Coordinates of C-alpha atoms in Angstrom, one line a residue:
X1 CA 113.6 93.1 115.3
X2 CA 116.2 92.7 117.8
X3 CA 118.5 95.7 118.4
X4 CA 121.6 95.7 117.3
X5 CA 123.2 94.6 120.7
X6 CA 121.1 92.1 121.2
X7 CA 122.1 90.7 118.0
X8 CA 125.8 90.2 119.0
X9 CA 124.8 88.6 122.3
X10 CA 122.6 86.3 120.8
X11 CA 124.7 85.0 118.4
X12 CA 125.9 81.0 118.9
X13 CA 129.4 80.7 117.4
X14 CA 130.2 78.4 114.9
X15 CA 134.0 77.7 116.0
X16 CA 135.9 78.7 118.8
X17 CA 137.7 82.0 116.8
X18 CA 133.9 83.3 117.1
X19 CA 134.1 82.2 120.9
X20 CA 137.1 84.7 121.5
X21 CA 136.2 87.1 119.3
X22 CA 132.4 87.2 120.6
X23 CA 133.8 87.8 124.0
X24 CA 135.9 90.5 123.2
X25 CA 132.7 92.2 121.5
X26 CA 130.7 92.1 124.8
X27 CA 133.3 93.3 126.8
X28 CA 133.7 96.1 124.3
X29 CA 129.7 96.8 124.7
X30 CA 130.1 96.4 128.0
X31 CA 133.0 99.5 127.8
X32 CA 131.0 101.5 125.4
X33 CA 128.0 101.0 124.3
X34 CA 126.7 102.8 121.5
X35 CA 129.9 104.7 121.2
X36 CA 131.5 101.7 119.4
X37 CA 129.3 102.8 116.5
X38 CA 131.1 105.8 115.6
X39 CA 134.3 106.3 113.5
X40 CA 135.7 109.2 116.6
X41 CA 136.5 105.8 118.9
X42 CA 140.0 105.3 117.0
X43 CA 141.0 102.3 118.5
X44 CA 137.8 99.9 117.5
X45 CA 134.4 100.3 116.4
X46 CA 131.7 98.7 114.4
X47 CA 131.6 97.2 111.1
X48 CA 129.1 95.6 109.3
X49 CA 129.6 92.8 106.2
X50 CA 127.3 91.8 103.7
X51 CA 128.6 88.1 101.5
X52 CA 126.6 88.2 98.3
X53 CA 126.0 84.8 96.4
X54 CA 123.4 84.6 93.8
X55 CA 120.3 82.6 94.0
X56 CA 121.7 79.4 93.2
X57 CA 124.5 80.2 95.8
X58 CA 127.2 78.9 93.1
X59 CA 128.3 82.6 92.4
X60 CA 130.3 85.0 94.7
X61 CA 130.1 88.8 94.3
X62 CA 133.0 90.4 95.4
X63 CA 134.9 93.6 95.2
X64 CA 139.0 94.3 94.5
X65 CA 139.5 96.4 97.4
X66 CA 142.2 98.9 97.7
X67 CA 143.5 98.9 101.2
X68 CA 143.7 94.7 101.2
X69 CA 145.0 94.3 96.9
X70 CA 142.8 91.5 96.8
X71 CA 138.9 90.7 96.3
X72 CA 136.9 90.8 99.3
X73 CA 133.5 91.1 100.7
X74 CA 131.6 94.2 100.9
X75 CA 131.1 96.0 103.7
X76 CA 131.6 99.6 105.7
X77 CA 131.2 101.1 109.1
X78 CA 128.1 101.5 110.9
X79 CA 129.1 105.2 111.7
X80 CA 126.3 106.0 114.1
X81 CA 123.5 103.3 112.2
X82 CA 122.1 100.7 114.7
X83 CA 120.4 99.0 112.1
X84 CA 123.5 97.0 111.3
X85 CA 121.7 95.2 108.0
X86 CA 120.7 97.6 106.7
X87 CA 123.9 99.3 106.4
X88 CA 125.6 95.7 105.0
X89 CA 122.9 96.3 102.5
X90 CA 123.4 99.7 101.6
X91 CA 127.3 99.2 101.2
X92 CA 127.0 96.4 99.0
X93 CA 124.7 98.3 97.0
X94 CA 126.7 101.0 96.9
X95 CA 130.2 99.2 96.4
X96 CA 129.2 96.7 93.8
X97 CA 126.8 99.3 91.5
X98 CA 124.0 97.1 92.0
X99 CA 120.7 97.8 93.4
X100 CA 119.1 94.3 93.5
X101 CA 120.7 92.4 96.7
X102 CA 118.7 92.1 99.6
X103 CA 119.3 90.1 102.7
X104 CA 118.8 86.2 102.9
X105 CA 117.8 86.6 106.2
X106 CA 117.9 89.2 109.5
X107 CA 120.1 87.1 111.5
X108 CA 123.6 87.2 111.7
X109 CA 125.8 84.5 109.8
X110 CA 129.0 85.4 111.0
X111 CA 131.1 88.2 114.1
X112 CA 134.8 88.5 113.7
X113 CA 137.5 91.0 114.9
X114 CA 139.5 92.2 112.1
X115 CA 142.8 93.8 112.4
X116 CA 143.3 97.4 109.9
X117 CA 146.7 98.1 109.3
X118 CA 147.9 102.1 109.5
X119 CA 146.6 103.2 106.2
X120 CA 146.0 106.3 104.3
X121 CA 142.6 107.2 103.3
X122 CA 141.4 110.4 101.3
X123 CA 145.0 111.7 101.6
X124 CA 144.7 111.9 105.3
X125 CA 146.7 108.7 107.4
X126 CA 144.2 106.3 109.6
X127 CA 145.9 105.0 113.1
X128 CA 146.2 100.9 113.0
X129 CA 142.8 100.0 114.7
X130 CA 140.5 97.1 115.1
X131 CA 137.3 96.6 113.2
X132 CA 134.4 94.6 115.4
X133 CA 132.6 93.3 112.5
X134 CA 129.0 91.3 112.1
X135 CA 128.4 89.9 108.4
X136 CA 124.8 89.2 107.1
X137 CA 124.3 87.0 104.3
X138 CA 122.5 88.6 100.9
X139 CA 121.5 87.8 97.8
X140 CA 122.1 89.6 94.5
X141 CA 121.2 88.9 91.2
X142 CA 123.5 88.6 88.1
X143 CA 121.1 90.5 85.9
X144 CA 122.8 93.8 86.5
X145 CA 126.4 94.4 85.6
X146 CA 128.9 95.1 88.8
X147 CA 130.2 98.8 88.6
X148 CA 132.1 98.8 91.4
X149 CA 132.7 102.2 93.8
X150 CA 135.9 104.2 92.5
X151 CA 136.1 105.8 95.9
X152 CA 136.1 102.3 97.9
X153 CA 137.6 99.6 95.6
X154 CA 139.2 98.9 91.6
X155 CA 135.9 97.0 90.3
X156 CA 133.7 94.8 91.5
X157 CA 132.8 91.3 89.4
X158 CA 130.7 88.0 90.2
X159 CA 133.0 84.9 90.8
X160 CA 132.3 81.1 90.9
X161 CA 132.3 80.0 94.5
X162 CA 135.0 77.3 93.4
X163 CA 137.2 79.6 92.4
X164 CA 137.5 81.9 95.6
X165 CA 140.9 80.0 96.7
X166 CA 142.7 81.6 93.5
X167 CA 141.7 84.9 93.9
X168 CA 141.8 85.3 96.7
X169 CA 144.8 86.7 98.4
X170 CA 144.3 86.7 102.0
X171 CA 144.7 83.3 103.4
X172 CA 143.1 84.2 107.0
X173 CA 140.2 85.2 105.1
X174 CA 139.2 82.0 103.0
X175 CA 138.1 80.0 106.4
X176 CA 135.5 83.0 106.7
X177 CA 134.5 83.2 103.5
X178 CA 134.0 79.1 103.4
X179 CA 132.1 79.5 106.9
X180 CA 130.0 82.1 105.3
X181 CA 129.0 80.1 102.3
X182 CA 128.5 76.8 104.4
X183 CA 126.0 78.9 106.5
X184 CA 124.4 80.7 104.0
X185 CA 123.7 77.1 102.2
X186 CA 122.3 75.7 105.5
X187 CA 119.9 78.6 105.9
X188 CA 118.7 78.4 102.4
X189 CA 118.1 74.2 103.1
X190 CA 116.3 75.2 106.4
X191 CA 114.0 78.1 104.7
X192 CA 113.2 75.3 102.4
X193 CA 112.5 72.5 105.0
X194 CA 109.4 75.0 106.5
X195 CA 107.2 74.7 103.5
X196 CA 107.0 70.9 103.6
X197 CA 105.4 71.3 107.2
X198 CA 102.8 73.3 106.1
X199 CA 100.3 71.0 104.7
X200 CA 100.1 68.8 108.5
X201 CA 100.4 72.4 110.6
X202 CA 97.8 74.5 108.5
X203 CA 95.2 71.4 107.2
X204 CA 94.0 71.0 111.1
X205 CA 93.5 74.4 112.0
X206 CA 91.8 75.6 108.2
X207 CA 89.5 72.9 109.5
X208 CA 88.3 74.7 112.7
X209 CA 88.8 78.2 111.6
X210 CA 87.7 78.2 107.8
X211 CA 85.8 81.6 107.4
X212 CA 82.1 80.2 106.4
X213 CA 81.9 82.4 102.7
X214 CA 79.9 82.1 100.3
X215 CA 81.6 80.8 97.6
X216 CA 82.8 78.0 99.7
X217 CA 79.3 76.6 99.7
X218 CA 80.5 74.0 96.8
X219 CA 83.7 73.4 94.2
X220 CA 81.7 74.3 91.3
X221 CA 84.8 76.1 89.3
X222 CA 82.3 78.5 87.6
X223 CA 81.3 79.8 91.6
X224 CA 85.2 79.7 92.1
X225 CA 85.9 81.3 89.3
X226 CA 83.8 84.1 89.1
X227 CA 84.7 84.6 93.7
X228 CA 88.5 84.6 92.9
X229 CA 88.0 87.3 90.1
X230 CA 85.7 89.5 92.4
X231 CA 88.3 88.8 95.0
X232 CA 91.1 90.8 93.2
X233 CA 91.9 93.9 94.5
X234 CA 88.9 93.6 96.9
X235 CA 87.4 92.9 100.3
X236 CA 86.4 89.9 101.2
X237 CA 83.3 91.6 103.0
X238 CA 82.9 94.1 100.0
X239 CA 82.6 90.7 97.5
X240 CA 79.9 89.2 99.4
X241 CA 77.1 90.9 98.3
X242 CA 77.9 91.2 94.7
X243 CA 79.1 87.6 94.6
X244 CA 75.2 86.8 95.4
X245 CA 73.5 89.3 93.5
X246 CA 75.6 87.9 90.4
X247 CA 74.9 84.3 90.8
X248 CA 71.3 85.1 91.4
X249 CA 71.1 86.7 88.0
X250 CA 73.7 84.9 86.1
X251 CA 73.4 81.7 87.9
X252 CA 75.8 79.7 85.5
X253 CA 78.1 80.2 82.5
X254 CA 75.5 79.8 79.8
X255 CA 73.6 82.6 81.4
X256 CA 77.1 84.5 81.8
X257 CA 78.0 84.1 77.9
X258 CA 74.4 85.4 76.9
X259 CA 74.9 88.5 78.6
X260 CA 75.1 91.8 77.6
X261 CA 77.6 94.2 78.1
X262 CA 75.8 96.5 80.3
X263 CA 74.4 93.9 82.3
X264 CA 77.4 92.6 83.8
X265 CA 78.8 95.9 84.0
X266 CA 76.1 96.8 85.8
X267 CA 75.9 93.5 88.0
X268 CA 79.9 94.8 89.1
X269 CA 79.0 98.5 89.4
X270 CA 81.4 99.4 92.5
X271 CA 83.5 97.1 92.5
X272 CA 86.4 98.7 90.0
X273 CA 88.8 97.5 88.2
X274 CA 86.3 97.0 85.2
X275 CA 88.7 95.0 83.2
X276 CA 87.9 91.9 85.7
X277 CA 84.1 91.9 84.3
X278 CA 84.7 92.3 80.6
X279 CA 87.0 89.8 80.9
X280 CA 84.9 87.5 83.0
X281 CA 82.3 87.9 80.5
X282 CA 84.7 86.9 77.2
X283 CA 86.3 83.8 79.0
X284 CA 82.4 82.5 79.7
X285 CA 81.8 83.3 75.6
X286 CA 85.4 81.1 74.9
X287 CA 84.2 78.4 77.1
X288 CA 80.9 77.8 75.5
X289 CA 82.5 77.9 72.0
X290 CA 85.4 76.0 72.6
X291 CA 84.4 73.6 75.3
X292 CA 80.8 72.9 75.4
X293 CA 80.1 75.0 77.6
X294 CA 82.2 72.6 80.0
X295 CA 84.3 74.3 82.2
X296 CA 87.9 72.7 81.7
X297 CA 89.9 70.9 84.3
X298 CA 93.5 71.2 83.0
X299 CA 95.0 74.3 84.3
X300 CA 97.0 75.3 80.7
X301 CA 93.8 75.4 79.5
X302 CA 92.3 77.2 82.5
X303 CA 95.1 79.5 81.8
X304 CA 94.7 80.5 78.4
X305 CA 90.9 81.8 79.4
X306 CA 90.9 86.0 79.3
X307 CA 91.7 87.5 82.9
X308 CA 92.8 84.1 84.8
X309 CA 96.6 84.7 85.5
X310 CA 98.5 82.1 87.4
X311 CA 96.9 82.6 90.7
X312 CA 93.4 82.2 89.3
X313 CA 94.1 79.2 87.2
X314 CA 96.4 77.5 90.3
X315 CA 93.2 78.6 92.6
X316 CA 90.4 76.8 90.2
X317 CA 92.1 73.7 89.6
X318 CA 93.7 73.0 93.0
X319 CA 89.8 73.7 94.7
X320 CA 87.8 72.1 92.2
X321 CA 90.1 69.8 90.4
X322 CA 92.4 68.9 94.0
X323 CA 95.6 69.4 91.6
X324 CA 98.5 70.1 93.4
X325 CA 98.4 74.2 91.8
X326 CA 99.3 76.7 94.1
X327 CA 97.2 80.1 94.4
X328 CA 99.9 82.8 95.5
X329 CA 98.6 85.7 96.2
X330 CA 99.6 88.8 98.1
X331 CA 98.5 87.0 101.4
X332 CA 100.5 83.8 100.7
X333 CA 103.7 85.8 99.9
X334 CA 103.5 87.6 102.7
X335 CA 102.9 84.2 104.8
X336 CA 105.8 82.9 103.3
X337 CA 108.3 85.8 103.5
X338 CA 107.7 85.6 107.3
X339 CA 108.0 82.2 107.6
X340 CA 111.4 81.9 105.7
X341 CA 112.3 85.3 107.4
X342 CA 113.0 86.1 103.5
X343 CA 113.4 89.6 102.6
X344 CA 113.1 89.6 98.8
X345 CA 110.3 91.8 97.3
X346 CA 107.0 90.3 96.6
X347 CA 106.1 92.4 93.9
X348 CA 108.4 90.5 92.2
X349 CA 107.4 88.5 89.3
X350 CA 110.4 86.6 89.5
X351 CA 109.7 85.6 93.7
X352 CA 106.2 85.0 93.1
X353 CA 106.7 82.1 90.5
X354 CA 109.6 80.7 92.3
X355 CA 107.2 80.5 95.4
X356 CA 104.8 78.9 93.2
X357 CA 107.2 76.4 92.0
X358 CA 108.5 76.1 95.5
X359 CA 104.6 75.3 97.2
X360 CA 103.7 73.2 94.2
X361 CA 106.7 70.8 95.2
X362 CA 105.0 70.3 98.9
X363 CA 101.7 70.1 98.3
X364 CA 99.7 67.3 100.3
X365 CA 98.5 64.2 98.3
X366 CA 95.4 64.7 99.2
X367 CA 92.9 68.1 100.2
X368 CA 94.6 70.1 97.7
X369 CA 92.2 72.9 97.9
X370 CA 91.7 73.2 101.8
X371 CA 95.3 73.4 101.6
X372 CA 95.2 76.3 98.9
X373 CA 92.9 77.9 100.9
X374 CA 94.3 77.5 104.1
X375 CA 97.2 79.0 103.2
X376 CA 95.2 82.2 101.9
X377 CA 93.1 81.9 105.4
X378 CA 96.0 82.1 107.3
X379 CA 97.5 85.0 105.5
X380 CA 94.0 86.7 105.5
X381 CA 93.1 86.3 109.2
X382 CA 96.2 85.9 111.3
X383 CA 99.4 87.0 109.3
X384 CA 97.7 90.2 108.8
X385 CA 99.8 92.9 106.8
X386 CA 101.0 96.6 108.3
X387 CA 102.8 94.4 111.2
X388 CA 100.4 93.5 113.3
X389 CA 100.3 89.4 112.5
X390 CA 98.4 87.4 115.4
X391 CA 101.7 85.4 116.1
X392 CA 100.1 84.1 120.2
X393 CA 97.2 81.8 117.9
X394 CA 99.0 81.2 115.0
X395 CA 100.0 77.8 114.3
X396 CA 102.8 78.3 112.1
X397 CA 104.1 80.2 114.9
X398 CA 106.6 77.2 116.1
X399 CA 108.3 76.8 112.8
X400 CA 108.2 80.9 111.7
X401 CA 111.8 82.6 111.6
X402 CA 110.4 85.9 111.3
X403 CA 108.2 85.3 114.7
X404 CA 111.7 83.4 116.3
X405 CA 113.7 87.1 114.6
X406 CA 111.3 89.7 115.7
X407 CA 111.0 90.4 111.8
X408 CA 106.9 90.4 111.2
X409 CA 107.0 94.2 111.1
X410 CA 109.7 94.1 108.4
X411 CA 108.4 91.8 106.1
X412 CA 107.9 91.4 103.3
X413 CA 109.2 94.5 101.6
X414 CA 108.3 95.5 98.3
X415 CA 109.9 97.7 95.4
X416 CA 110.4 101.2 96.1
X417 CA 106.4 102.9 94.2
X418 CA 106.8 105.1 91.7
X419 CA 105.0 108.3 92.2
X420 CA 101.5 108.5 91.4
X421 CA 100.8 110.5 88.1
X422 CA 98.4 113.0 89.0
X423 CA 95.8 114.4 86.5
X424 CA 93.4 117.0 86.7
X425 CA 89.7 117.0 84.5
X426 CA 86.8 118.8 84.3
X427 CA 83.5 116.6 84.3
X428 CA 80.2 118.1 82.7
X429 CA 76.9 116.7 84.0
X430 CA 74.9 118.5 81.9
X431 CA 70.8 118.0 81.9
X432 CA 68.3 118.7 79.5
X433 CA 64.5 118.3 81.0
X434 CA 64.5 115.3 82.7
X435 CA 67.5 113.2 80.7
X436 CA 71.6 113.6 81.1
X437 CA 74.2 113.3 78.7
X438 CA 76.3 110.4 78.7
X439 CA 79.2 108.4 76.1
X440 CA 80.7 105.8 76.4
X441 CA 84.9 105.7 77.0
X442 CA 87.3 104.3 74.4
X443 CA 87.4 100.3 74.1
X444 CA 91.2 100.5 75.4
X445 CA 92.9 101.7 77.8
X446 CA 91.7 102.9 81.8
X447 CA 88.0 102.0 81.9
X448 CA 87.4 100.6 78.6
X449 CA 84.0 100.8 77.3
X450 CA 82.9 102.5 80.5
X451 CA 79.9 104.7 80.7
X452 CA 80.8 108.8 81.4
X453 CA 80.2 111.4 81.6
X454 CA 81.6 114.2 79.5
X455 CA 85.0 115.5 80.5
X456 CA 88.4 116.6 79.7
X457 CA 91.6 116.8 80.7
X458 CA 92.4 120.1 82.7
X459 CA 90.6 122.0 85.0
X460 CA 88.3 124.7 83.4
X461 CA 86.6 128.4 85.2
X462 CA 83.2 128.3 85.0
X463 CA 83.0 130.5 82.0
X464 CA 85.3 127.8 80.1
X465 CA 83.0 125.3 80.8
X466 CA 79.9 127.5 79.3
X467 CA 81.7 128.1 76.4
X468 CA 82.6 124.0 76.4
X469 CA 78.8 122.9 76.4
X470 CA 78.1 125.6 74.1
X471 CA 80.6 123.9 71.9
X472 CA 79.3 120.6 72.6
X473 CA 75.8 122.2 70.9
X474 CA 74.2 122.1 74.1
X475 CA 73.0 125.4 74.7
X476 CA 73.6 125.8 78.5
X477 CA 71.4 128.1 80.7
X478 CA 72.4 127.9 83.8
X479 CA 75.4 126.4 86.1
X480 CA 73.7 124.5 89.1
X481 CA 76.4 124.1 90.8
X482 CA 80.5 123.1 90.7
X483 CA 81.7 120.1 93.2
X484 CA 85.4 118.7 93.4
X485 CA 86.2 115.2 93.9
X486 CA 88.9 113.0 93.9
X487 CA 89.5 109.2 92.7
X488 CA 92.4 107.1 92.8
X489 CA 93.4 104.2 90.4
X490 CA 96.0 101.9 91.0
X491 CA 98.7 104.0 89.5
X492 CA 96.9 107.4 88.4
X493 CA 94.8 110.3 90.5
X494 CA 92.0 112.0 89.0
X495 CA 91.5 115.4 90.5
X496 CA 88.1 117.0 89.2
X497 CA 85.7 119.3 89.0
X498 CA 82.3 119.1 88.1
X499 CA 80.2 121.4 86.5
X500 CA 76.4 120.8 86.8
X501 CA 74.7 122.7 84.0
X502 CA 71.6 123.1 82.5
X503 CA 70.8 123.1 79.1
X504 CA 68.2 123.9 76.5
X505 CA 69.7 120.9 73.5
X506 CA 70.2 117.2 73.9
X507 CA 73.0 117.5 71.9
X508 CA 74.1 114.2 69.6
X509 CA 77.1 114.4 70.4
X510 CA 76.0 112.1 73.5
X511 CA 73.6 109.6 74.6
X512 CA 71.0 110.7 77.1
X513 CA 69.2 109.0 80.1
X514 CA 66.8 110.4 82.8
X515 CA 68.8 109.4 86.4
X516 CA 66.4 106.3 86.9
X517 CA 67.8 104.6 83.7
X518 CA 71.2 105.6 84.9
X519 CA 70.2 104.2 88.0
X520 CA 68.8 100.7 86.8
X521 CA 70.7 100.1 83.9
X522 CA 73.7 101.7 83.3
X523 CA 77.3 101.5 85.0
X524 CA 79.2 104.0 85.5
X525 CA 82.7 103.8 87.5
X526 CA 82.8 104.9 90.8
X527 CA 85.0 107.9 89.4
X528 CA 82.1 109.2 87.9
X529 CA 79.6 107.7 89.6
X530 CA 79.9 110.0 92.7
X531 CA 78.7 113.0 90.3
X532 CA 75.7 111.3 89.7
X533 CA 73.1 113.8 90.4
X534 CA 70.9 111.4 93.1
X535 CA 74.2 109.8 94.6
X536 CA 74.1 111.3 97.6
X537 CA 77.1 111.1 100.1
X538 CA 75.8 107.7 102.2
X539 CA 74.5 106.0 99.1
X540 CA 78.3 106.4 97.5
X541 CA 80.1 105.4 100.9
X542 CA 78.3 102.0 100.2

């Protein structure tokens, strides 16, 4: 991102009070520098401004601040902070009582200097000084209920934007505040106008550079389907293989809906997130009794199918069907958050439909699915995540703000993650001759229906776990050995031990195999599959 300076010297005024006051700033850089971002410089210093509308830029948030008697903007000094947004954003935040506002855009809307009359502040008087202040434009939502900051204003409430010449009190500062809304308007229209250029930018290069995959052999929806649901949360590389191997033993959805359980299970082995399968095999069963065994083509009806979510249902029927239904996924979002320079976060329910409502408005009349895939191309193979997007071949590149802001490391930003809950178990692989005891997990809940091995919650010694398998009417004679390992889910961590004894009972309490049958036919998640006794380390790495 540009620096702070840069910023300011960059900036193309809007009317010639910008003109004078822009100058003024540069010659203040020019006299000094960084300093001008401290509070100790009495005479002037940097401020920075954040002007919150809502969504639907009809609604103004502002705060009654103390100093001025009237309702103002929010906003605070820099005090030593050269990333002037992000302290716009964290006073807004902190002056309104709201935690959901986040920045239209990175670029400046708006430099003014203000005037501060001789005040009095914390009981201590503050010198008549000069405030050189840079205002960003955010967006908040109306959800939450303005607290205000007793320490900085009286209260802080949403207004109609038609309303701002009544309450306002400061006459000089209704030209601003009409500026900033006018500006903030025309970004919004101008973040907009990018998506319709998508379709003639993206169709002509997802034509040269589609990835050759397998699943894009044909726009057979049950191929599509089952790619996009072995997709989730996985490789494209990893998918390949297992994509094949599936097809090749359930070749179509007949075949799918006759399965068994533990076949498909098996068939996914590895690829986690277990739910995907079980539902994969259930939607196949619905679409045999419900519609002939005819996949549908309407996408509320695509959408009703267990496991296909928007993105799924928008990816079947736009590829197969060429209906204008996006796919957004996390590579999409992230395409577009760049592109508009668009800082809201993408984990966002609320953002992700209104980017699906947004794409569905501009797609192309034709190609429908080359266009849904290109945009997931692009976001897979050259608006790569972690900050490193290949902006020199990209050919959004001409239209992208966050190329044109120096933003692509930035975006898109995401809720704050919630610690991971950490537990700890203790996992029995306990053999008797030749066989090992397994059961299977609960039909809710993390790894329904699963195949296990014994365990529980809590990490035993090793005479615990003797006196466990002897409860377990086992009879254990020996401990082979103890391993630790360690698996993560999405928003758990399984820390465990395993205990490798042998025993003199198959106790019925469990269901046992020899490792072969493990091997062949049953599934077991990759948290448990790593204790399997012939899983050696190179065997689980794959």
């Amino acid at each position: 991102r540009m620096d702070w300076m840069e910023q300011i010297r960059a900036y193309q005024p809007l009317i010639q009070q910008e003109v004078t006051d822009q100058k003024q700033m540069l010659e203040d850089l020019q006299q000094y520098g960084s300093r001008i971002l401290f509070r100790d410089l009495e005479t002037v210093h940097m401020t920075c401004s954040g002007f919150v509308l809502d969504a639907s830029m009809e609604w103004v948030l502002m705060v009654q601040h103390k100093i001025y008697q009237s309702v103002c903007w929010t906003g605070g000094h820099a005090d030593g902070c050269e990333d002037l947004l992000a302290v716009a954003v964290r006073e807004a935040q902190e002056e309104t009582g709201l935690s959901d506002i986040f920045p239209l855009c990175s670029q400046l809307i708006s430099l003014e200097i203000l005037p501060v009359p001789a005040h009095e502040k914390y009981g201590k008087p503050v010198a008549a000084h000069r405030h050189n202040n840079v205002t960003y434009g955010l967006i908040g939502s109306r959800r939450g209920k303005p607290t205000g900051n007793e320490a900085e204003n009286d209260g802080a409430a949403w207004y109609p934007v038609a309303d701002l010449p009544q309450i306002c009190k400061e006459a000089h500062m209704l030209p601003i505040y009409e500026k900033l809304i006018t500006r903030m308007r025309q970004i919004k229209k101008q973040q907009q106008a990018i998506l319709k250029q998508l379709p003639s930018l993206l169709l002509p290069w997802y034509a040269v550079h589609a990835r050759d995959l397998p699943w894009r052999k044909d726009q057979d929806p049950y191929h599509v389907w089952v790619s996009e649901i072995m997709l989730q949360q996985t490789r494209v590389e990893a998918v390949k293989t297992y994509y094949l191997r599936f097809l090749k033993e359930l070749p179509n959805l007949q075949a799918l809906a006759e399965s068994s359980v533990d076949q498909v299970q098996k068939l996914w082995e590895g690829l986690g997130y277990y739910t995907r399968v079980k539902n994969l095999r259930l939607a196949a069963k619905m679409i045999q009794a419900d519609y002939g065994g005819v996949f549908p083509d309407q996408y509320a009806a695509i959408r009703k199918l267990p496991g296909i979510g928007d993105y799924t249902a928008g990816a079947i029927c736009s590829i197969c069907f060429q209906q204008p239904t996006p796919a957004v996924d996390g590579n999409v979002l992230r395409v577009i958050m760049r592109l508009t320079d668009c800082y809201y976060e993408i984990d966002s329910p609320t953002v992700k439909r209104a980017i699906q409502a947004a794409l569905a408005e501009d797609y192309p009349t034709t190609q429908c699915g080359d266009f849904t895939q290109s945009l997931i191309e692009i976001g897979a193979t050259v608006c790569l995540p972690n900050g490193v997007p290949q902006c020199d071949c990209c050919p959004l590149a001409q239209i992208c703000r966050s190329h044109l802001f120096g933003t692509p490391d930035v975006l898109p930003t995401r809720k704050k993650k919630q610690k991971r809950k950490v537990e700890s178990r203790s996992v029995f692989i306990l053999q008797c001759g030749k066989k090992y005891a397994l059961r299977r997990r609960e039909q809710t809940g993390l790894l329904a229906g699963m195949w296990e091995y014994p365990n529980v919650l809590g990490w035993m010694s090793e005479q615990q776990a003797i006196h466990q398998a002897t409860a377990w009417d086992c009879q254990p004679v020996e401990l082979l050995k103890m391993v630790h390992k360690k698996h993560i889910f999405t928003h758990i961590e399984w820390n465990m031990i395993g205990f490798y004894l042998q025993c003199r009972t198959q106790s019925p309490a469990f269901e046992w195999y020899t490792a072969e049958e493990i091997r062949r036919n049953l599934s077991l998640p990759t948290a448990f599959r790593m204790f399997r006794p012939d899983m050696n380390l190179e065997a689980y790495l794959l």
